[in-house]
Short mmCIF file of N, CA and C in Angstrom, two decimals:
data_model
loop_
_atom_site.label_atom_id
_atom_site.label_comp_id
_atom_site.label_asym_id
_atom_site.label_seq_id
_atom_site.Cartn_x
_atom_site.Cartn_y
_atom_site.Cartn_z
N UNK A 296 0.86 -1.16 -0.11
CA UNK A 296 -0.05 0.18 0.04
C UNK A 296 1.02 1.28 -0.05
N UNK A 297 0.68 2.28 -0.82
CA UNK A 297 1.15 3.32 -0.81
C UNK A 297 1.13 4.23 0.39
N UNK A 298 1.98 5.28 0.32
CA UNK A 298 2.27 5.94 1.58
C UNK A 298 1.11 7.06 1.80
N UNK A 299 0.62 7.66 0.52
CA UNK A 299 0.05 8.41 0.64
C UNK A 299 -1.48 7.75 0.46
N UNK A 300 -2.21 6.79 0.15
CA UNK A 300 -3.07 5.96 0.47
C UNK A 300 -3.09 5.75 1.80
N UNK A 301 -2.49 5.30 2.61
CA UNK A 301 -2.23 5.25 4.51
C UNK A 301 -2.52 6.84 4.81
N UNK A 302 -2.02 7.72 4.51
CA UNK A 302 -2.11 9.00 4.83
C UNK A 302 -3.65 9.37 4.55
N UNK A 303 -4.32 9.11 3.51
CA UNK A 303 -5.57 9.69 3.22
C UNK A 303 -6.40 8.59 4.06
N UNK A 304 -6.11 7.48 4.38
CA UNK A 304 -7.16 6.75 5.20
C UNK A 304 -7.06 7.06 6.36
N UNK A 305 -5.66 7.48 7.26
CA UNK A 305 -5.41 7.89 8.35
C UNK A 305 -6.31 9.52 8.69
N UNK A 306 -6.38 10.33 7.40
CA UNK A 306 -7.10 11.52 7.67
C UNK A 306 -8.81 11.35 7.78
N UNK A 307 -9.19 10.00 6.88
CA UNK A 307 -10.49 9.88 6.74
C UNK A 307 -10.91 9.09 8.58
N UNK A 308 -9.95 8.62 8.87
CA UNK A 308 -10.36 7.90 10.14
C UNK A 308 -10.32 9.12 10.96
N UNK A 309 -9.64 10.03 11.11
CA UNK A 309 -9.71 11.25 12.37
C UNK A 309 -10.82 12.35 11.50
N UNK A 310 -11.25 12.20 10.65
CA UNK A 310 -12.79 13.02 10.19
C UNK A 310 -13.55 11.92 10.54
N UNK A 311 -13.61 10.61 11.05
CA UNK A 311 -14.72 9.93 11.19
C UNK A 311 -14.70 10.36 12.46
N UNK A 312 -13.62 10.24 13.43
CA UNK A 312 -13.49 10.69 14.81
C UNK A 312 -14.41 11.89 15.42
N UNK A 313 -13.77 12.74 14.33
CA UNK A 313 -14.80 14.07 14.46
C UNK A 313 -15.97 14.08 14.34
N UNK A 314 -16.64 13.11 13.37
CA UNK A 314 -17.81 12.92 13.25
C UNK A 314 -18.58 12.27 14.20
N UNK A 315 -17.77 11.34 14.51
CA UNK A 315 -18.39 10.55 15.86
C UNK A 315 -18.53 11.09 17.10
N UNK A 316 -17.75 12.10 17.59
CA UNK A 316 -17.49 12.98 18.32
C UNK A 316 -18.93 13.98 18.56
N UNK A 317 -18.97 14.80 17.19
CA UNK A 317 -20.45 15.72 16.83
C UNK A 317 -21.60 14.73 16.81
N UNK A 318 -21.69 13.26 16.48
CA UNK A 318 -22.89 12.80 16.43
C UNK A 318 -23.16 12.47 18.17
N UNK A 319 -22.43 12.06 18.75
CA UNK A 319 -22.73 11.98 20.08
C UNK A 319 -23.00 13.22 20.99
N UNK A 320 -22.31 14.29 20.75
CA UNK A 320 -22.64 15.50 21.41
C UNK A 320 -23.82 16.09 20.83
N UNK A 321 -24.16 15.59 19.57
CA UNK A 321 -25.73 16.05 19.03
C UNK A 321 -26.80 15.56 19.79
N UNK A 322 -26.34 14.10 19.95
CA UNK A 322 -27.77 13.07 20.56
C UNK A 322 -27.68 13.77 22.07
N UNK A 323 -26.88 14.03 22.88
CA UNK A 323 -26.68 14.46 24.21
C UNK A 323 -27.44 15.62 24.02
N UNK A 324 -27.20 16.58 23.20
CA UNK A 324 -28.28 17.86 23.22
C UNK A 324 -29.40 17.89 22.81
N UNK A 325 -29.92 16.94 21.77
CA UNK A 325 -31.27 17.03 21.49
C UNK A 325 -31.93 16.11 22.71
N UNK A 326 -31.37 15.04 23.37
CA UNK A 326 -31.93 14.53 24.39
C UNK A 326 -31.91 15.73 25.86
N UNK A 327 -31.20 16.54 25.91
CA UNK A 327 -31.07 17.54 26.84
C UNK A 327 -32.09 18.91 26.58
N UNK A 328 -32.40 18.97 25.61
CA UNK A 328 -33.52 19.73 24.86
C UNK A 328 -34.68 19.08 25.00
N UNK A 329 -35.14 18.27 25.26
CA UNK A 329 -36.64 17.51 25.68
C UNK A 329 -37.07 18.09 27.20
N UNK A 330 -38.35 17.89 27.61
CA UNK A 330 -38.66 17.99 28.54
C UNK A 330 -37.89 17.36 29.92
N UNK A 331 -37.90 17.76 31.13
CA UNK A 331 -37.51 17.08 31.83
C UNK A 331 -37.93 15.76 32.22
N UNK A 332 -39.24 15.50 32.00
CA UNK A 332 -40.28 14.24 32.09
C UNK A 332 -40.55 13.30 31.16
N UNK A 333 -39.58 13.70 30.12
CA UNK A 333 -39.98 13.06 28.89
C UNK A 333 -39.64 11.60 28.90
N UNK A 334 -40.05 10.83 28.16
CA UNK A 334 -39.31 9.34 28.14
C UNK A 334 -37.96 9.52 27.26
N UNK A 335 -37.72 10.29 26.57
CA UNK A 335 -36.37 10.35 25.69
C UNK A 335 -35.50 10.60 27.00
N UNK A 336 -35.67 11.37 28.12
CA UNK A 336 -34.49 11.70 29.26
C UNK A 336 -34.46 10.25 30.21
N UNK A 337 -35.61 9.86 30.22
CA UNK A 337 -35.63 8.67 31.13
C UNK A 337 -34.53 7.43 30.48
N UNK A 338 -34.73 7.04 28.84
CA UNK A 338 -33.92 6.51 28.36
C UNK A 338 -32.75 6.72 27.50
N UNK A 339 -31.99 7.71 28.00
CA UNK A 339 -31.03 8.52 27.57
C UNK A 339 -29.95 7.62 27.29
N UNK A 340 -29.60 6.78 28.77
CA UNK A 340 -28.42 5.88 28.49
C UNK A 340 -28.18 4.89 27.48
N UNK A 341 -29.70 4.29 27.44
CA UNK A 341 -30.08 3.13 26.39
C UNK A 341 -29.86 3.71 24.71
N UNK A 342 -30.20 5.02 24.82
CA UNK A 342 -30.19 5.58 23.51
C UNK A 342 -28.91 6.07 23.10
N UNK A 343 -28.08 6.46 24.01
CA UNK A 343 -26.59 6.65 23.91
C UNK A 343 -25.71 5.44 23.36
N UNK A 344 -25.97 4.33 24.31
CA UNK A 344 -25.38 2.96 23.86
C UNK A 344 -25.86 2.24 22.70
N UNK A 345 -27.07 2.73 22.24
CA UNK A 345 -27.43 2.50 20.70
C UNK A 345 -26.71 3.15 19.77
N UNK A 346 -26.43 4.32 20.12
CA UNK A 346 -25.66 5.38 19.14
C UNK A 346 -24.28 5.11 19.08
N UNK A 347 -23.70 4.61 20.13
CA UNK A 347 -22.54 4.30 20.18
C UNK A 347 -22.09 2.94 19.47
N UNK A 348 -23.28 1.69 19.42
CA UNK A 348 -23.19 0.62 18.76
C UNK A 348 -23.28 0.98 17.37
N UNK A 349 -24.27 1.62 16.87
CA UNK A 349 -24.47 2.05 15.60
C UNK A 349 -23.19 2.86 15.10
N UNK A 350 -22.62 3.64 15.55
CA UNK A 350 -21.50 4.32 15.03
C UNK A 350 -20.42 3.26 14.89
N UNK A 351 -19.99 2.32 15.90
CA UNK A 351 -19.15 1.48 15.74
C UNK A 351 -19.13 0.29 14.81
N UNK A 352 -20.58 0.18 14.57
CA UNK A 352 -20.93 -0.48 13.18
C UNK A 352 -20.45 0.34 11.95
N UNK A 353 -20.97 1.67 11.84
CA UNK A 353 -20.63 2.30 10.69
C UNK A 353 -19.07 2.37 10.86
N UNK A 354 -18.40 2.67 11.83
CA UNK A 354 -16.87 2.74 11.60
C UNK A 354 -16.14 1.38 10.89
N UNK A 355 -16.69 0.32 11.17
CA UNK A 355 -16.42 -0.84 10.92
C UNK A 355 -16.58 -1.02 9.43
N UNK A 356 -17.77 -0.62 9.03
CA UNK A 356 -18.13 -0.76 7.70
C UNK A 356 -17.28 0.36 6.91
N UNK A 357 -16.77 1.56 7.19
CA UNK A 357 -16.12 2.68 6.59
C UNK A 357 -14.59 2.01 6.57
N UNK A 358 -14.24 1.02 7.36
CA UNK A 358 -12.79 0.30 7.65
C UNK A 358 -12.91 -0.78 6.59
N UNK A 359 -14.04 -1.27 6.70
CA UNK A 359 -14.16 -2.21 5.45
C UNK A 359 -14.28 -2.05 4.00
N UNK A 360 -14.94 -0.66 3.89
CA UNK A 360 -14.75 -0.07 2.18
C UNK A 360 -13.51 0.70 2.08
N UNK A 361 -13.32 1.19 3.12
CA UNK A 361 -11.80 1.58 2.50
C UNK A 361 -10.48 0.91 2.61
N UNK A 362 -10.50 -0.06 3.79
CA UNK A 362 -9.20 -0.95 3.38
C UNK A 362 -9.37 -2.38 3.14
N UNK A 363 -10.57 -2.54 2.80
CA UNK A 363 -11.17 -4.02 2.58
C UNK A 363 -11.20 -4.95 3.83
N UNK A 364 -11.34 -4.47 4.93
CA UNK A 364 -11.61 -5.14 5.79
C UNK A 364 -10.44 -5.07 6.77
N UNK A 365 -9.08 -4.73 6.32
CA UNK A 365 -7.62 -5.06 6.99
C UNK A 365 -7.50 -3.72 7.82
N UNK A 366 -7.18 -3.60 8.90
CA UNK A 366 -7.10 -2.49 9.60
C UNK A 366 -5.79 -2.59 10.52
N UNK A 367 -5.30 -1.18 10.45
CA UNK A 367 -4.14 -1.17 11.43
C UNK A 367 -4.28 -0.82 12.54
N UNK A 368 -3.31 -0.69 13.33
CA UNK A 368 -3.53 -0.20 14.64
C UNK A 368 -3.55 1.00 14.83
N UNK A 369 -3.09 2.00 13.74
CA UNK A 369 -3.30 3.46 14.04
C UNK A 369 -4.86 3.67 13.68
N UNK A 370 -5.47 3.05 13.03
CA UNK A 370 -6.96 3.53 12.67
C UNK A 370 -8.05 3.44 13.87
N UNK A 371 -7.80 2.94 15.26
CA UNK A 371 -8.62 3.39 16.24
C UNK A 371 -7.94 4.48 16.76
N UNK A 372 -6.72 4.75 16.83
CA UNK A 372 -6.01 5.80 17.37
C UNK A 372 -6.16 7.05 16.65
N UNK A 373 -6.31 6.88 15.18
CA UNK A 373 -6.62 8.11 14.73
C UNK A 373 -8.11 8.39 14.89
N UNK A 374 -8.95 7.46 15.12
CA UNK A 374 -10.48 7.72 15.30
C UNK A 374 -10.60 8.43 16.83
N UNK A 375 -9.67 7.66 17.92
CA UNK A 375 -9.81 8.70 19.14
C UNK A 375 -9.29 9.94 18.88
N UNK A 376 -8.16 10.26 18.38
CA UNK A 376 -7.52 11.27 17.87
C UNK A 376 -8.29 12.47 17.36
N UNK A 377 -9.32 11.89 16.47
CA UNK A 377 -10.30 12.71 15.87
C UNK A 377 -11.42 13.20 17.12
N UNK A 378 -11.64 12.15 17.82
CA UNK A 378 -12.60 12.63 19.06
C UNK A 378 -12.03 13.88 19.73
N UNK A 379 -10.78 13.43 19.83
CA UNK A 379 -10.22 14.79 20.88
C UNK A 379 -10.00 15.86 20.18
N UNK A 380 -9.86 15.86 18.84
CA UNK A 380 -9.54 16.88 18.06
C UNK A 380 -11.03 18.10 18.18
N UNK A 381 -12.11 17.04 18.00
CA UNK A 381 -13.47 17.39 18.18
C UNK A 381 -13.73 18.31 19.88
N UNK A 382 -13.45 17.24 20.50
CA UNK A 382 -13.42 17.86 21.78
C UNK A 382 -12.63 19.30 22.00
N UNK A 383 -11.64 19.41 21.61
CA UNK A 383 -10.50 20.63 21.61
C UNK A 383 -10.96 21.41 20.65
N UNK A 384 -11.24 21.32 19.32
CA UNK A 384 -11.11 22.48 18.74
C UNK A 384 -12.66 22.94 18.09
N UNK A 385 -13.25 21.88 17.83
CA UNK A 385 -14.68 22.03 16.69
C UNK A 385 -15.59 21.97 17.92
N UNK A 386 -15.75 21.62 19.16
CA UNK A 386 -17.05 21.60 19.96
C UNK A 386 -17.54 23.07 19.92
N UNK A 387 -17.03 23.83 20.18
CA UNK A 387 -17.75 25.10 20.59
C UNK A 387 -18.35 25.27 19.17
N UNK A 388 -17.63 25.73 18.24
CA UNK A 388 -18.42 25.82 17.03
C UNK A 388 -19.41 24.88 16.57
N UNK A 389 -19.33 23.68 16.44
CA UNK A 389 -20.34 22.61 15.88
C UNK A 389 -21.66 22.54 17.01
N UNK A 390 -21.19 22.53 18.20
CA UNK A 390 -22.06 23.01 19.09
C UNK A 390 -23.08 23.82 18.94
N UNK A 391 -22.44 25.13 18.32
CA UNK A 391 -23.08 26.10 18.60
C UNK A 391 -24.17 26.10 17.51
N UNK A 392 -23.76 25.54 16.28
CA UNK A 392 -24.47 25.18 14.97
C UNK A 392 -25.71 24.12 15.18
N UNK A 393 -25.46 23.15 15.98
CA UNK A 393 -26.09 21.93 16.27
C UNK A 393 -27.21 22.71 17.58
N UNK A 394 -27.10 23.58 18.42
CA UNK A 394 -28.35 24.15 19.19
C UNK A 394 -28.94 25.03 18.07
N UNK A 395 -28.56 25.59 17.42
CA UNK A 395 -29.20 26.33 16.43
C UNK A 395 -30.15 25.60 15.53
N UNK A 396 -29.77 24.26 15.04
CA UNK A 396 -30.65 23.44 14.29
C UNK A 396 -31.55 22.77 15.47
N UNK A 397 -31.33 22.62 16.63
CA UNK A 397 -32.34 21.99 17.68
C UNK A 397 -33.22 23.26 18.08
N UNK A 398 -32.68 24.50 18.09
CA UNK A 398 -33.77 25.46 18.60
C UNK A 398 -34.74 25.43 17.41
N UNK A 399 -34.37 25.29 15.94
CA UNK A 399 -34.96 25.91 14.73
C UNK A 399 -36.27 24.64 14.58
N UNK A 400 -35.51 23.36 14.60
CA UNK A 400 -36.45 22.11 14.32
C UNK A 400 -37.10 21.50 15.46
N UNK A 401 -36.01 21.03 16.47
CA UNK A 401 -36.77 19.98 17.67
C UNK A 401 -37.50 20.54 18.65
N UNK A 402 -37.27 21.83 19.06
CA UNK A 402 -38.08 22.51 20.30
C UNK A 402 -39.43 22.84 19.30
N UNK A 403 -39.69 23.40 18.37
CA UNK A 403 -40.80 23.46 17.61
C UNK A 403 -41.84 22.29 17.32
N UNK A 404 -40.78 20.85 17.11
CA UNK A 404 -41.60 19.60 17.12
C UNK A 404 -42.24 19.72 18.33
N UNK A 405 -41.36 19.39 19.38
CA UNK A 405 -41.87 18.97 20.77
C UNK A 405 -42.96 19.76 21.01
N UNK A 406 -43.04 21.19 20.53
CA UNK A 406 -43.72 22.18 21.22
C UNK A 406 -45.15 21.49 20.46
N UNK A 407 -45.00 21.47 19.16
CA UNK A 407 -46.29 20.92 18.37
C UNK A 407 -46.87 19.59 18.91
N UNK A 408 -46.20 18.65 19.46
CA UNK A 408 -46.27 17.55 19.86
C UNK A 408 -47.17 17.40 21.31
N UNK A 409 -46.39 18.17 22.20
CA UNK A 409 -47.27 18.69 23.14
C UNK A 409 -48.47 19.21 23.20
N UNK A 410 -48.60 20.32 22.32
CA UNK A 410 -49.99 20.96 22.25
C UNK A 410 -51.04 19.97 21.52
N UNK A 411 -50.63 18.96 20.77
CA UNK A 411 -51.63 17.91 20.29
C UNK A 411 -51.95 17.29 21.32
N UNK A 412 -51.23 16.57 22.19
CA UNK A 412 -51.38 15.93 23.27
C UNK A 412 -52.28 16.60 24.05
N UNK A 413 -52.31 17.96 24.73
CA UNK A 413 -52.75 18.51 25.29
C UNK A 413 -54.13 18.89 24.74
N UNK A 414 -54.44 18.92 23.22
CA UNK A 414 -55.79 19.17 23.05
C UNK A 414 -56.50 18.04 22.86
N UNK A 415 -55.96 16.85 22.56
CA UNK A 415 -56.65 15.37 22.59
C UNK A 415 -56.66 15.25 24.37
N UNK A 416 -56.19 15.40 25.36
CA UNK A 416 -56.60 15.35 26.55
C UNK A 416 -57.67 16.14 26.93
N UNK A 417 -57.73 17.52 26.76
CA UNK A 417 -58.95 18.17 26.76
C UNK A 417 -60.41 17.97 26.19
N UNK A 418 -60.15 17.44 24.94
CA UNK A 418 -61.20 16.91 24.33
C UNK A 418 -61.77 15.49 24.88
N UNK A 419 -60.78 14.34 25.66
CA UNK A 419 -61.22 13.40 26.01
C UNK A 419 -61.92 13.59 27.40
N UNK A 420 -61.37 14.48 28.12
CA UNK A 420 -62.00 15.28 29.45
C UNK A 420 -63.30 15.83 29.00
N UNK A 421 -63.62 16.43 27.91
CA UNK A 421 -64.76 16.89 27.89
C UNK A 421 -66.03 15.87 27.42
N UNK A 422 -65.65 14.69 27.04
CA UNK A 422 -66.16 13.48 26.60
C UNK A 422 -66.69 12.77 27.85
N UNK A 423 -65.87 12.90 28.66
CA UNK A 423 -66.11 12.06 29.99
C UNK A 423 -66.93 13.13 30.57
N UNK A 424 -66.63 14.39 31.01
CA UNK A 424 -67.78 15.08 31.69
C UNK A 424 -68.88 15.16 31.10
N UNK A 425 -68.98 15.03 30.03
CA UNK A 425 -70.58 14.90 29.40
C UNK A 425 -71.15 13.57 29.82
N UNK A 426 -70.62 12.38 29.31
CA UNK A 426 -70.79 11.25 29.85
C UNK A 426 -71.20 11.03 31.19
N UNK A 427 -70.44 11.31 32.09
CA UNK A 427 -70.85 11.49 33.56
C UNK A 427 -71.83 12.49 34.01
N UNK A 428 -71.89 13.31 33.12
CA UNK A 428 -73.31 14.20 33.55
C UNK A 428 -74.45 13.61 32.77
N UNK A 429 -74.38 12.86 31.71
CA UNK A 429 -75.89 12.28 31.44
C UNK A 429 -75.81 11.04 32.15
N UNK A 430 -74.64 10.28 32.61
CA UNK A 430 -75.27 9.03 33.52
C UNK A 430 -75.48 9.54 35.02
N UNK A 431 -75.40 10.57 35.17
CA UNK A 431 -75.81 10.77 36.82
C UNK A 431 -76.87 10.59 37.35
N UNK A 432 -77.88 11.00 36.56
CA UNK A 432 -79.43 10.51 36.97
C UNK A 432 -79.56 9.11 37.23
N UNK A 433 -78.90 8.31 36.10
CA UNK A 433 -79.26 6.89 36.27
C UNK A 433 -78.30 6.14 37.46
N UNK A 434 -76.92 6.64 37.62
CA UNK A 434 -76.27 6.38 38.63
C UNK A 434 -76.84 6.76 40.21
N UNK A 435 -77.70 7.91 40.31
CA UNK A 435 -78.04 7.90 41.53
C UNK A 435 -79.47 6.80 41.81
N UNK A 436 -80.21 7.05 40.56
CA UNK A 436 -81.16 5.97 40.96
C UNK A 436 -80.81 4.48 41.05
N UNK A 437 -79.75 4.23 40.43
CA UNK A 437 -79.13 2.97 40.96
C UNK A 437 -78.83 2.88 42.01
N UNK A 438 -78.19 3.80 42.71
CA UNK A 438 -77.36 3.45 44.09
C UNK A 438 -78.41 3.43 45.10
N UNK A 439 -79.64 4.48 44.77
CA UNK A 439 -80.78 4.35 45.70
C UNK A 439 -81.28 3.42 45.65
N UNK A 440 -81.74 2.72 44.62
CA UNK A 440 -82.61 1.61 44.68
C UNK A 440 -81.61 0.27 45.35
N UNK A 441 -80.43 0.28 44.65
CA UNK A 441 -79.52 -0.84 45.39
C UNK A 441 -79.58 -0.69 46.93
N UNK A 442 -79.33 0.53 47.64
CA UNK A 442 -79.55 0.65 48.98
C UNK A 442 -80.57 0.37 49.56
N UNK A 443 -81.66 0.33 48.95
CA UNK A 443 -83.04 0.12 49.44
C UNK A 443 -83.26 -1.28 49.50
N UNK A 444 -83.00 -1.69 48.10
CA UNK A 444 -83.38 -3.19 48.08
C UNK A 444 -82.30 -4.11 48.89
N UNK A 445 -81.09 -3.61 48.97
CA UNK A 445 -80.08 -4.42 49.99
C UNK A 445 -80.45 -4.22 51.50
N UNK A 446 -80.82 -2.95 52.02
CA UNK A 446 -81.37 -2.89 53.30
C UNK A 446 -82.60 -4.00 53.72
N UNK A 447 -83.53 -3.85 52.60
CA UNK A 447 -84.67 -4.93 52.82
C UNK A 447 -84.44 -6.28 52.72
N UNK A 448 -83.26 -6.92 51.92
CA UNK A 448 -82.69 -8.26 51.73
C UNK A 448 -82.16 -8.34 53.32
N UNK A 449 -81.39 -7.61 53.63
CA UNK A 449 -80.59 -7.79 55.14
C UNK A 449 -81.47 -7.90 56.12
N UNK A 450 -82.56 -7.18 56.03
CA UNK A 450 -83.84 -7.45 56.95
C UNK A 450 -84.53 -8.46 57.29
N UNK A 451 -84.68 -9.21 55.91
CA UNK A 451 -85.19 -10.44 55.44
C UNK A 451 -84.44 -11.39 56.18
N UNK A 452 -83.35 -11.52 55.78
CA UNK A 452 -82.42 -12.44 56.09
C UNK A 452 -82.16 -12.62 57.75
N UNK A 453 -81.99 -11.29 58.47
CA UNK A 453 -81.92 -11.24 59.49
C UNK A 453 -83.36 -11.92 60.30
N UNK A 454 -84.44 -11.48 59.95
CA UNK A 454 -85.93 -12.29 60.54
C UNK A 454 -85.79 -13.62 60.22
N UNK A 455 -85.17 -14.10 59.29
CA UNK A 455 -85.32 -15.68 58.95
C UNK A 455 -84.28 -16.23 60.12
N UNK A 456 -83.19 -15.64 60.26
CA UNK A 456 -82.36 -16.31 61.26
C UNK A 456 -82.86 -16.46 62.74
N UNK A 457 -83.85 -15.54 63.08
CA UNK A 457 -84.20 -15.30 64.61
C UNK A 457 -85.30 -16.27 64.61
N UNK A 458 -85.97 -16.72 63.58
CA UNK A 458 -87.21 -17.62 63.57
C UNK A 458 -86.90 -19.28 64.01
#
């Protein structure tokens, strides 16, 4: 393998490390931009683990595509160096860009979802109140009749025992 090819492959692995750092940082940013009681926050560890597994698979695919499955010891080191480069140099700018994207897309999406859920809850509460209002006279009549009938049945049973 030519040295220039190895250098290009090393640069590709460093860039993939930067991309991995950005993706993990973006996943964390998206999760923490949701409401505190959302299910996405509760399952954050599972989501991040799945993201790491997916990124590991994609890195392996990149290695397989780039080097026909043969990897050198410097490949994971180059990816780790890319993650460190992201943390050191690119994190502030790319995190700023990710926050802009999250504020433009993700937060309005969650607002719309919560608004739709709130509207559906209000509609269901109105239907439940209407049904309770309509059924209230029947419940009152049933409770009155059942109470008086049970009272008479208890009295009859009580008298039978004494005789």
